[in-house]
Coordinates of C-alpha atoms in Angstrom, one line a residue:
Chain A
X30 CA 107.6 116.4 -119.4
X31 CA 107.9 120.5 -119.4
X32 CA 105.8 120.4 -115.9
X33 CA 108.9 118.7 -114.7
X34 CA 111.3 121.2 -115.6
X35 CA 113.8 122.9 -112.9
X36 CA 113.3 126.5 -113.2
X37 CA 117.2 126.9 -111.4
X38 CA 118.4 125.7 -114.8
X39 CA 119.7 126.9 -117.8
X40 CA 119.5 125.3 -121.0
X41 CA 120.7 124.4 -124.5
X42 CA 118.7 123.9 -127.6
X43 CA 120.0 120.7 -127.7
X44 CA 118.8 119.6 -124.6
X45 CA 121.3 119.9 -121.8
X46 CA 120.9 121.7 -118.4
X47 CA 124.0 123.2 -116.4
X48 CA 123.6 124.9 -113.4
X49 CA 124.9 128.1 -111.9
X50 CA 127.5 126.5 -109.2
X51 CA 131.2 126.9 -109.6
X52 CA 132.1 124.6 -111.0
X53 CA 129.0 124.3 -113.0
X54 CA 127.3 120.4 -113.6
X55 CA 126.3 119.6 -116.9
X56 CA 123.2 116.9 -117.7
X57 CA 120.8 115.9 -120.2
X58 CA 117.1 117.0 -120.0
X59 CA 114.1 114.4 -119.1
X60 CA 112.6 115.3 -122.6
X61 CA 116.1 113.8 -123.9
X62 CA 116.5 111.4 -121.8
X63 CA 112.8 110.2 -122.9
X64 CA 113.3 110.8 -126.7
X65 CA 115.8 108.3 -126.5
X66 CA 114.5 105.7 -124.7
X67 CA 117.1 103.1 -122.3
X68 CA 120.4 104.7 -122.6
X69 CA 122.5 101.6 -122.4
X70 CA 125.9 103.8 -123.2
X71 CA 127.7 106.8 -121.7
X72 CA 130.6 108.3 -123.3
X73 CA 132.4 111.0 -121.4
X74 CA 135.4 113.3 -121.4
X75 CA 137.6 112.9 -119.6
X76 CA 139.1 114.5 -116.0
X77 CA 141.5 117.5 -117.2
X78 CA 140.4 118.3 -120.3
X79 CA 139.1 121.3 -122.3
X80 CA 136.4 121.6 -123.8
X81 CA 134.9 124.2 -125.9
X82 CA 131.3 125.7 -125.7
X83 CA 129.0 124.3 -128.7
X84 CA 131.6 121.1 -129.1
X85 CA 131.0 117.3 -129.1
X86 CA 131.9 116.0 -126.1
X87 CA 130.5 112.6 -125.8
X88 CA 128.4 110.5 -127.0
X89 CA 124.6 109.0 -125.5
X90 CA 123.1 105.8 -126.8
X91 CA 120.3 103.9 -126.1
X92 CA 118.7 100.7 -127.5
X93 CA 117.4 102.6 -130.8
X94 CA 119.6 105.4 -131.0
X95 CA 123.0 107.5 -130.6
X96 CA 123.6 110.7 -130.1
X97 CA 126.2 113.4 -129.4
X98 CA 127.1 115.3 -126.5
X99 CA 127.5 119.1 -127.0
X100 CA 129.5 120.9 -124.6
X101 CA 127.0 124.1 -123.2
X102 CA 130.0 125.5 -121.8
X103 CA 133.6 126.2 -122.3
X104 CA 136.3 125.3 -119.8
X105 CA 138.0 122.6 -117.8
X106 CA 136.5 119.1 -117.2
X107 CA 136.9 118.9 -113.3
X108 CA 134.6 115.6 -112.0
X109 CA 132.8 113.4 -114.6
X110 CA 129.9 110.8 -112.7
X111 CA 131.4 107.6 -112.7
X112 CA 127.8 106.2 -111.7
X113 CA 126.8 107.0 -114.4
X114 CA 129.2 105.8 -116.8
X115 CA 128.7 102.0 -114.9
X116 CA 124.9 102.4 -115.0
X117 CA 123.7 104.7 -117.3
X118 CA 119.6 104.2 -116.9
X119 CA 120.5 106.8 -113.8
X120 CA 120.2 109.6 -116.9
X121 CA 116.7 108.2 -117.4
X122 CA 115.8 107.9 -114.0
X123 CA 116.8 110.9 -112.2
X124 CA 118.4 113.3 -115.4
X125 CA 118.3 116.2 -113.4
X126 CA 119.7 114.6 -110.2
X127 CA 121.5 111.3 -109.7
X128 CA 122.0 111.6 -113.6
X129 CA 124.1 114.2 -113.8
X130 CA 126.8 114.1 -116.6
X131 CA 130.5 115.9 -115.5
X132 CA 131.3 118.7 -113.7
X133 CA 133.3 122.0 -115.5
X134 CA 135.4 125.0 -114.3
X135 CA 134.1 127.6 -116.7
X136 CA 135.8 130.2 -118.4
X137 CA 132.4 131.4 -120.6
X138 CA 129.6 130.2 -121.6
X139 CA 127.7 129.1 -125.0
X140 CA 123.8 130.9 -126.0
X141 CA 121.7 129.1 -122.6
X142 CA 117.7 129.2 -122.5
X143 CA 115.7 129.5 -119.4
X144 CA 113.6 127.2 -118.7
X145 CA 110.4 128.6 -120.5
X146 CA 112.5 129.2 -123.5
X147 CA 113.2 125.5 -123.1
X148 CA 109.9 124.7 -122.6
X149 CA 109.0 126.5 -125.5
X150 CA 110.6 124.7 -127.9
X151 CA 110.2 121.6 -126.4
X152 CA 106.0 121.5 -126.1
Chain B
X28 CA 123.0 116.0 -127.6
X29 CA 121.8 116.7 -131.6
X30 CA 118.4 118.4 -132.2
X31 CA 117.1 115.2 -133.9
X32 CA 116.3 113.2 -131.3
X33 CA 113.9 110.2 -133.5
X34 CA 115.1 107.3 -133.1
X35 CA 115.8 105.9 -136.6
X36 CA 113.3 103.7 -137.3
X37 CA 111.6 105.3 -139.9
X38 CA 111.8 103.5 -143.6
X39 CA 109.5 104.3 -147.0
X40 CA 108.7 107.8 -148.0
X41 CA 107.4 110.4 -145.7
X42 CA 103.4 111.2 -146.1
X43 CA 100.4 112.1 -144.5
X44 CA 100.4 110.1 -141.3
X45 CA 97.7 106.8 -140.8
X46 CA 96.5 106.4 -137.2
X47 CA 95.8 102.8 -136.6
X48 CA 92.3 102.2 -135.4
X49 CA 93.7 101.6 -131.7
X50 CA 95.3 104.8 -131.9
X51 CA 93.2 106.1 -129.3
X52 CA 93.6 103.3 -126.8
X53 CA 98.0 103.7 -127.1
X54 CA 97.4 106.9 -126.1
X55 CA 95.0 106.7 -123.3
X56 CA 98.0 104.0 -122.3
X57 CA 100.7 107.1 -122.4
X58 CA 102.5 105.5 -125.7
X59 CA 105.1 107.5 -127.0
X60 CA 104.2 107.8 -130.7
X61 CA 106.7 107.7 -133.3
X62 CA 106.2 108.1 -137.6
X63 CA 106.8 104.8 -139.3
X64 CA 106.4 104.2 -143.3
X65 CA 103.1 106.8 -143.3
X66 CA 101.7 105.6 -140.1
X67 CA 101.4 107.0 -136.6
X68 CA 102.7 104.3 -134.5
X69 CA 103.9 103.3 -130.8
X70 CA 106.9 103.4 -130.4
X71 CA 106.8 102.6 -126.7
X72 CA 105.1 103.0 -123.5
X73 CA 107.6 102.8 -121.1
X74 CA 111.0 101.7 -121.3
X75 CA 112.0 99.8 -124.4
X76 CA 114.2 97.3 -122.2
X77 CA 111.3 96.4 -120.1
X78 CA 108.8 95.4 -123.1
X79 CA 111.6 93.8 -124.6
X80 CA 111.8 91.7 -121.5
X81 CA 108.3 91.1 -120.7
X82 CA 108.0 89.4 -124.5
X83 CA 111.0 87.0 -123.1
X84 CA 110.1 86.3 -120.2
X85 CA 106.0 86.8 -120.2
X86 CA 104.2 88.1 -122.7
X87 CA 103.6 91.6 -124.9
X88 CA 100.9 92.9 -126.8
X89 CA 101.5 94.8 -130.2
X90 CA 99.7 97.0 -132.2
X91 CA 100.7 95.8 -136.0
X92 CA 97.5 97.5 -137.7
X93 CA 100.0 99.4 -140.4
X94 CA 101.0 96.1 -141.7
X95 CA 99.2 95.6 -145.2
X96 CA 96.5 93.1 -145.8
X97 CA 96.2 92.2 -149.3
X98 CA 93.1 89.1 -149.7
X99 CA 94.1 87.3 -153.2
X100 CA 90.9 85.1 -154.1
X101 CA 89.5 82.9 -156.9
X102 CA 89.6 79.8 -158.3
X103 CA 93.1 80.5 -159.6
X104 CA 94.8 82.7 -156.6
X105 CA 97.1 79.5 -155.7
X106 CA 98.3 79.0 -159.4
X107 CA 98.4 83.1 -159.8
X108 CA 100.5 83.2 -156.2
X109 CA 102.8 80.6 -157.5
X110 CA 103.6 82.5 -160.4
X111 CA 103.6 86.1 -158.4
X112 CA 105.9 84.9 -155.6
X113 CA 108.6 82.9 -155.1
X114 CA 107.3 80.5 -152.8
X115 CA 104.8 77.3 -153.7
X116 CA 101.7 79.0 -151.8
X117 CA 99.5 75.9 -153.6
X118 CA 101.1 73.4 -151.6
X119 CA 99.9 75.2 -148.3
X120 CA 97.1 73.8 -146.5
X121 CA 94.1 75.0 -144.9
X122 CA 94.3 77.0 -143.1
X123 CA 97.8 77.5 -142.8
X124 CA 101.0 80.1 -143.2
X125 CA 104.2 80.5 -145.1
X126 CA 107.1 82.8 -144.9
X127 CA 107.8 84.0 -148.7
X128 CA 108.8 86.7 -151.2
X129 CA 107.9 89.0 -153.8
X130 CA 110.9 89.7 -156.3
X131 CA 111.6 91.1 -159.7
X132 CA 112.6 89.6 -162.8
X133 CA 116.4 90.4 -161.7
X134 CA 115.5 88.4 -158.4
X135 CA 115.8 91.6 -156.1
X136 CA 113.9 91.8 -153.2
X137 CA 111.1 94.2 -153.4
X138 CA 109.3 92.8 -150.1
X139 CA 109.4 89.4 -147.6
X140 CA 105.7 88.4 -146.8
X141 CA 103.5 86.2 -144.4
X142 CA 100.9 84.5 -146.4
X143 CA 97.9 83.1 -144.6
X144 CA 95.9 80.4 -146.9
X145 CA 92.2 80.9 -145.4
X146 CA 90.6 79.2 -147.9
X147 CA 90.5 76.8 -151.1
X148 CA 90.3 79.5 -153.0
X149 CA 91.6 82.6 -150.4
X150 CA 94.2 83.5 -149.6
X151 CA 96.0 87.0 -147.1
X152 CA 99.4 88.5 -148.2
X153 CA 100.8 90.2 -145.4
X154 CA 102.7 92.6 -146.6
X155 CA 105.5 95.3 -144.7
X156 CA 104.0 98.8 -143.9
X157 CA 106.3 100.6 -146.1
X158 CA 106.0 98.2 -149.3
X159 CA 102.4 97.9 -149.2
X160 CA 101.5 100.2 -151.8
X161 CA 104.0 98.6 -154.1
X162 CA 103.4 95.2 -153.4
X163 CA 99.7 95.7 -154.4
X164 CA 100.3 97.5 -157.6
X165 CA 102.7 94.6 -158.4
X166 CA 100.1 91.7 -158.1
X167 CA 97.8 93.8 -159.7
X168 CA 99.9 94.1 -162.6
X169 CA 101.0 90.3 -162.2
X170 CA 97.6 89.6 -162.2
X171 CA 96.3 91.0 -165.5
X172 CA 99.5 89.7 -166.9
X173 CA 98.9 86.1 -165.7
X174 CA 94.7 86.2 -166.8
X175 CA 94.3 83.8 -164.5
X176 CA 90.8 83.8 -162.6
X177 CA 92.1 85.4 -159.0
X178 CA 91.1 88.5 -157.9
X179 CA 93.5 91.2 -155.7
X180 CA 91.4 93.3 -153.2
X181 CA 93.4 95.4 -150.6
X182 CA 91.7 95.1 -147.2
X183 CA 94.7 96.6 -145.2
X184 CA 92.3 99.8 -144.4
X185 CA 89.4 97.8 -142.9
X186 CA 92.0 95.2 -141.1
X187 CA 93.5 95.4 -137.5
X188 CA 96.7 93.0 -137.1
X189 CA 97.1 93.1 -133.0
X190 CA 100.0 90.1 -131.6
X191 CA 100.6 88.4 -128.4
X192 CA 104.4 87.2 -128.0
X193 CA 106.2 85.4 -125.6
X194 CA 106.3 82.5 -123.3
X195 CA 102.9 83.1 -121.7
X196 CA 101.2 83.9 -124.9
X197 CA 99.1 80.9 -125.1
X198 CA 98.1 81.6 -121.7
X199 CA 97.0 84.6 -122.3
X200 CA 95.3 83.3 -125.6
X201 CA 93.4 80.9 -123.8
X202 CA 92.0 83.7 -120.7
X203 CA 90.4 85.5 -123.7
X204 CA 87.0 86.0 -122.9
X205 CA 85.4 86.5 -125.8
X206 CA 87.4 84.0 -128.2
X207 CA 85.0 81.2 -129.3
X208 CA 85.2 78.7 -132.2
X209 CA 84.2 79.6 -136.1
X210 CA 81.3 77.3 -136.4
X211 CA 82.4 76.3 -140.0
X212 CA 86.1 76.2 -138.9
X213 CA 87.7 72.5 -138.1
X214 CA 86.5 71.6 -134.6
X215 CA 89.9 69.7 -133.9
X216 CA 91.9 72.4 -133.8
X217 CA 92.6 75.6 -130.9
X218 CA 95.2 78.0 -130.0
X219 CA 96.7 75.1 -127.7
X220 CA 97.3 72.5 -130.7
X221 CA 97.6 75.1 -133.4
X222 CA 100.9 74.6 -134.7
X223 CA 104.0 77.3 -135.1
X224 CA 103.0 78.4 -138.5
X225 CA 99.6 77.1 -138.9
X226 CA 96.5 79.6 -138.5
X227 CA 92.8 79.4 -137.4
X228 CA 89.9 81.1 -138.0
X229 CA 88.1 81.7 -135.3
X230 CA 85.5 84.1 -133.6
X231 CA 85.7 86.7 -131.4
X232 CA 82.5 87.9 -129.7
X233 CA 80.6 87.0 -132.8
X234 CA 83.0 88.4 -135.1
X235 CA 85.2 86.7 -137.1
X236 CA 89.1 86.7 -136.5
X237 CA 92.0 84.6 -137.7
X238 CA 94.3 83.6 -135.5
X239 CA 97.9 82.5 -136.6
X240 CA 100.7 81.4 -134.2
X241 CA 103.5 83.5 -136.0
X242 CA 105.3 86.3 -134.9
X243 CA 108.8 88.0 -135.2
X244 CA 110.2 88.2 -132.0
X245 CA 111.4 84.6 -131.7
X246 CA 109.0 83.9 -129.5
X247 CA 106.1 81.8 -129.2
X248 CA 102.5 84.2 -130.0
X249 CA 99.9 84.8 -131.7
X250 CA 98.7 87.0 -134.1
X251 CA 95.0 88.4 -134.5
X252 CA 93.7 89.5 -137.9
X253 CA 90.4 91.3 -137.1
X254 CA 87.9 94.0 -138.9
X255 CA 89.6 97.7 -137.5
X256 CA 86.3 98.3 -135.8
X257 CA 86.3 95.3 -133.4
X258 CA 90.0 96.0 -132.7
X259 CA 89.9 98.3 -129.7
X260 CA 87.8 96.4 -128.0
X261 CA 90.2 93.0 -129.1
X262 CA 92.9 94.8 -127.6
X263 CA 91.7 95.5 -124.5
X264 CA 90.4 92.2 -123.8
X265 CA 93.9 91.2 -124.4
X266 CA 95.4 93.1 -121.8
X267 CA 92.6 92.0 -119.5
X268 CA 93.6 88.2 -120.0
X269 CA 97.2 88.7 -120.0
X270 CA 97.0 90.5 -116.7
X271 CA 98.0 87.3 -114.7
X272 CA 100.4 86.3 -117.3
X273 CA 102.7 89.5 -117.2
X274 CA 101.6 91.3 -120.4
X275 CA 102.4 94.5 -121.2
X276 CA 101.8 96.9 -124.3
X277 CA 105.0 96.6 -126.3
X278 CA 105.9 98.9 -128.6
X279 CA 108.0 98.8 -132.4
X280 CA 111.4 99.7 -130.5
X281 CA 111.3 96.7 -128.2
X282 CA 110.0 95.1 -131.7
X283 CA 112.8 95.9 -133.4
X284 CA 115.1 94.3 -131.0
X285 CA 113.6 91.1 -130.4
X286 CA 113.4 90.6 -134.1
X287 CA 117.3 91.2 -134.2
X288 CA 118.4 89.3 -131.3
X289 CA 116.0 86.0 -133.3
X290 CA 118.2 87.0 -136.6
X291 CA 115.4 87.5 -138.8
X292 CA 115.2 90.3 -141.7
X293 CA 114.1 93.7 -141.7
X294 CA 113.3 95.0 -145.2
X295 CA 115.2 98.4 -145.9
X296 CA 117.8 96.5 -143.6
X297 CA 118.8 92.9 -144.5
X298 CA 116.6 93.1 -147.3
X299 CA 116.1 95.2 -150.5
X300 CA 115.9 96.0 -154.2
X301 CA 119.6 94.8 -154.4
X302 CA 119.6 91.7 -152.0
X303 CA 118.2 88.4 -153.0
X304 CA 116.8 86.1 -150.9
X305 CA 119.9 83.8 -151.5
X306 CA 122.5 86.8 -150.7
X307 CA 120.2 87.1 -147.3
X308 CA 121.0 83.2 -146.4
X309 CA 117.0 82.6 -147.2
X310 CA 117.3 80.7 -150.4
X311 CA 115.3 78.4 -148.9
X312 CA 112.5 80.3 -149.3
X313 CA 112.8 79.9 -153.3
X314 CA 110.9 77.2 -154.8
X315 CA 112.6 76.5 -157.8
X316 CA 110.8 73.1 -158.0
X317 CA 108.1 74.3 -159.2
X318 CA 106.4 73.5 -162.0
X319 CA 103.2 73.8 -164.2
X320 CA 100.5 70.9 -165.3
X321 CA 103.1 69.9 -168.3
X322 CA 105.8 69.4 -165.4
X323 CA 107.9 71.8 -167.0
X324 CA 109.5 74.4 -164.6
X325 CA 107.1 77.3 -163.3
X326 CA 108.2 80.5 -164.7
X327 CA 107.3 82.4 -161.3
X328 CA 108.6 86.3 -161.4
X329 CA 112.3 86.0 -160.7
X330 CA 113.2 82.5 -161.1
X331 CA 115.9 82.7 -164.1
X332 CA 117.8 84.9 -161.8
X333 CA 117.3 82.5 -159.0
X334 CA 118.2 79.7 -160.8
X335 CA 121.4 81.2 -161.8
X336 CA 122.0 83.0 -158.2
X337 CA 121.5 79.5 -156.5
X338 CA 124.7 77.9 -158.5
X339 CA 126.8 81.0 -158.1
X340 CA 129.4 81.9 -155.5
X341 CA 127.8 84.4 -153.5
X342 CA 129.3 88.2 -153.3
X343 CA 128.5 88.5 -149.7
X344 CA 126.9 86.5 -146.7
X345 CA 124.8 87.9 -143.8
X346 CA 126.5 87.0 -140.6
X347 CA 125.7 87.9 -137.2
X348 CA 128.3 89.9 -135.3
X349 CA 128.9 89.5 -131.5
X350 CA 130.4 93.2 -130.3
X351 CA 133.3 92.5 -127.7
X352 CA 133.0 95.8 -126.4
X353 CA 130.3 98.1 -125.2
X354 CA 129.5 100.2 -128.3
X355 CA 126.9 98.8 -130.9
X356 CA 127.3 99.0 -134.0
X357 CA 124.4 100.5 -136.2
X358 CA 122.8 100.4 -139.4
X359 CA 125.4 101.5 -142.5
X360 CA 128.3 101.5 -140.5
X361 CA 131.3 100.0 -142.5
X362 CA 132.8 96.0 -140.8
X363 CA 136.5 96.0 -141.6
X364 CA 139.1 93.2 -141.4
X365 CA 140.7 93.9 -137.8
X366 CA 140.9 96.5 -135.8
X367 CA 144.2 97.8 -137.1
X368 CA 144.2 101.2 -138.4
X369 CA 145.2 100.1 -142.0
X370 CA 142.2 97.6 -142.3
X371 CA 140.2 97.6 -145.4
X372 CA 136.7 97.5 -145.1
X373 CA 135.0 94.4 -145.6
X374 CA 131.1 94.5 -145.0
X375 CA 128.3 96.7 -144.3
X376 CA 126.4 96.9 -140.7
X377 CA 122.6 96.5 -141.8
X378 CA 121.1 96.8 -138.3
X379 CA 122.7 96.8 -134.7
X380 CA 121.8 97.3 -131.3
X381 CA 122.9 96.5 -127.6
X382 CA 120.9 92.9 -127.1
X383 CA 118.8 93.3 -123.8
X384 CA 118.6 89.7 -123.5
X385 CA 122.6 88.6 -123.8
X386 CA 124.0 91.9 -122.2
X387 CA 126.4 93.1 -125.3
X388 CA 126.0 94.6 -128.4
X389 CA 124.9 92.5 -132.1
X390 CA 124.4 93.4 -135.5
X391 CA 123.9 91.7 -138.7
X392 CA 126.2 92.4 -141.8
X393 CA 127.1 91.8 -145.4
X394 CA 130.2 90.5 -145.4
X395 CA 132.7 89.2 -148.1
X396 CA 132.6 85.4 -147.9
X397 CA 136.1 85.0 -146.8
X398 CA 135.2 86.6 -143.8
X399 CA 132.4 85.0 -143.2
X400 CA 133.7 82.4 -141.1
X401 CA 132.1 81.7 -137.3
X402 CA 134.5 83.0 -134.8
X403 CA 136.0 85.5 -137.3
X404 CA 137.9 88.4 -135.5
X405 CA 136.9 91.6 -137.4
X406 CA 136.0 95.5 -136.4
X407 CA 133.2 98.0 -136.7
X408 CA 133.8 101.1 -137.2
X409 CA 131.8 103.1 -134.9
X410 CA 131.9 106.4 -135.7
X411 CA 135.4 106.8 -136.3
X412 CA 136.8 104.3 -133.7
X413 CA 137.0 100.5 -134.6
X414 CA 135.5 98.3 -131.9
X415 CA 135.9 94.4 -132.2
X416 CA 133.2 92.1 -133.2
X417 CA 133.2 88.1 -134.0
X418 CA 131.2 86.5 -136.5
X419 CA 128.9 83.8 -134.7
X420 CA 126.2 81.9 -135.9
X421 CA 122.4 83.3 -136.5
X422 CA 120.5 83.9 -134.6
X423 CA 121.7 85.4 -131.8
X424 CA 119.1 84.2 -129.3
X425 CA 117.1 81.1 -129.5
X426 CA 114.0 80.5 -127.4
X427 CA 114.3 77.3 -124.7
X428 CA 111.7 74.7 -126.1

């Protein structure tokens, strides 16, 4: 699953990815989206609203399991994938891609990992 | 996303980790493994939707090997079962198979069990992974408290346990090269006219294997009882056979939902210590008819409590609940009255998931009888929101026959 990781990413210890556009997009990593199994459930925040770095944001679910979406960044929701939210085994299918979660105007930034750190913690 | 990403399927006490003896061949097959009650088990190999389908609509292959296999034998082992359990185990025939329980005196649940009658005088007690240890202490102890002539040997170490479920199962069963009559087992009987709940001991290339048509998906399958060091090769003759039948390698996650979506218990879940089989709507499963040579009433482990639960008004009832929105409810979360804010809560969740075969979300729950009723409206509180639910009948899917 590491092999697989985009080097253009940063990360969060809890397994998202943002990038370094402006605004930045925001997703779940492959060794999440694998951990979890079929996500069957998206839940995300919504257009306009601020969020803070380290904060739950939404929630993932799968057949077996549910868990919470931490925000990696702080700022202003600006696009969330609506593609997702109707079909959500896009997250397991292309996480890093078509999967992509929402899409924030950024006023700073939570603790990100490259992705060897990443790697590294995720063998 | 949270740090812990395991998927909550462990139950029983953590501890040094059992490989089943097809360990190698789940991961030569890219399984993701997962720790259940001691063992190192798959949890899937792909996706869990698409082994949940395959099992509905062709056929899977699981890996049960961490299931305990506890032989009871002797000229006694009926009488000493009928005392030990709660179900009449001397009225099986042979070979055949019965859904029961262990309790204790108080009538509590400590585990639900397959047992396999083999013989006159031999009989398997299939007992769940995590309660293995303690149902073999506990017909141990029944045992030398009983002093009847039966004898309780644990064979779980030296036995595989490997199913086939799902429509095509008995195609598969019959493409098994390799699967050949017991010489000394009944010649009128094969997979084809084996009933549901019967079993058969058979041979598979030379070695012997019972095969019982049980299972607990809510499918049709089999299930193969075979010595650990035969199992690989079992398995992947299996795979071979099923090949034209759709088979794939299903893991316990797609286990776990089939067995929820065919309503039937998971200890730790529907059952425990503080359940009885009567609070889990399996009263039926207590044979308070029995009774000894003098025709008075057997005093099996449990039955005074039994007795008395069976003529009460019960606290709760397990109902299934039908989620009207997207979110599932989940294990321990609270079922209140409605969805108003003001609601008080009313049940327990004891396990939930989205049903891959009916397309929205189900869960079974304690609930208080008075809201127990099919087509009750009630709510789930999922963390922290209330999503609605209705009570409808168990189970929640049944196969077409």
């Amino acid at each position: 699953m590491a092999a697989e990781l985009p080097t253009t990413l940063e990360y969060t210890a809890e397994h998202e990815w943002v990038d370094a556009s402006s605004p930045v997009t925001v997703g779940i990593t492959a060794v999440a989206a694998d951990a979890l199994g079929d996500i069957v459930f998206v839940e995300l925040p919504s257009v306009g609203s601020t969020i803070e770095a380290g904060a739950v944001i939404g929630e993932i679910e799968s057949t077996k399991s549910v868990s919470e979406l931490f925000s990696p960044v702080s700022g202003t929701v600006v696009e969330v994938n609506g593609a997702v939210v109707d079909d959500p085994s896009l997250v397991n299918a292309d996480p890093y891609g078509e999967g992509w979660l929402l899409r924030v105007d950024v006023t700073s930034t939570g603790p990100l990992l490259s992705a060897e750190e990443y790697a590294a913690l995720n063998p | 996303m949270t740090a812990d990403l395991r998927p909550d399927l462990t139950t029983g006490a953590p501890m040094t980790e059992l490989r089943s003896p097809l360990h190698d061949e789940h991961v030569a097959l890219g399984a993701s493994l997962t720790a259940f009650a001691g063992w190192q088990m798959p949890l899937r190999y792909t996706s869990d939707l698409a082994e949940h389908t395959a099992v509905r609509t062709a056929a899977g292959l699981f890996d049960l090997s961490h299931m305990g296999e506890i032989a009871v034998t002797g000229p006694q082992a009926g009488a000493f079962l009928d005392l030990a359990l709660v179900g009449n185990l001397t009225g099986l025939r042979v070979p055949g198979a019965r859904y029961t329980m262990i309790v204790q005196p108080d009538g509590g649940v400590i585990d639900d069990l397959v047992v396999y009658r083999t013989g006159e005088e031999e009989y398997l007690v299939v007992a769940n992974a995590s309660n293995h240890d303690v149902v073999l202490t506990e017909l141990r102890e029944r045992a030398a408290g009983t002093g009847l002539d039966a004898h309780v040997v644990d064979r779980s170490a030296a036995t595989a346990l490997v199913a086939v479920q799902g429509p095509r199962a008995l195609d598969v069963v019959e493409a098994l090269a390799g699967l050949t009559a017991d010489p000394a087992g009944p010649a009128d009987v094969s997979p084809a006219t084996l009933r549901y709940y019967a079993c058969l001991p058979m041979q598979f290339e030379g070695a012997p294997v019972l095969v019982a048509r049980t299972g607990y998906t809510g499918e049709d399958g089999f299930e193969f009882f075979v010595d650990a060091a035969g199992a690989p090769a079992l398995w992947r003759a299996l795979l071979a056979a099923g090949a034209d039948h759709g088979i794939v390698p299903a893991g316990l996650s797609a286990r776990d939902s089939l067995r929820l979506e065919a309503g039937m218990p998971l200890y730790g879940n529907e059952l425990d210590r503080t359940t009885t089989p009567h609070d889990a709507g399996l009263g039926r499963v207590v044979k308070l008819d029995k009774v000894d040579a003098d025709g008075a009433p057997l005093p099996f482990v449990g039955r005074d409590a039994l007795a008395a639960r069976a003529h009460s008004a019960p606290a709760r009832v397990l109902v299934g609940l039908q989620g009207l929105g997207r979110r599932a409810a989940r294990h321990g979360y609270d079922v209140l009255a409605s969805t108003q804010p003001d609601a008080p809560v009313v049940g327990t969740v004891t396990s939930g998931a989205p049903s891959p075969t009916l397309g929205y979300p189900v869960a079974m729950a304690y609930v208080t009888p008075e809201m127990s009723a099919e087509g009750a409206e009630l709510a789930v509180d999922v963390r922290g929101r209330r999503e609605p639910v209705r009570v409808v009948p168990l189970p929640f899917y049944r196969r077409p026959r």
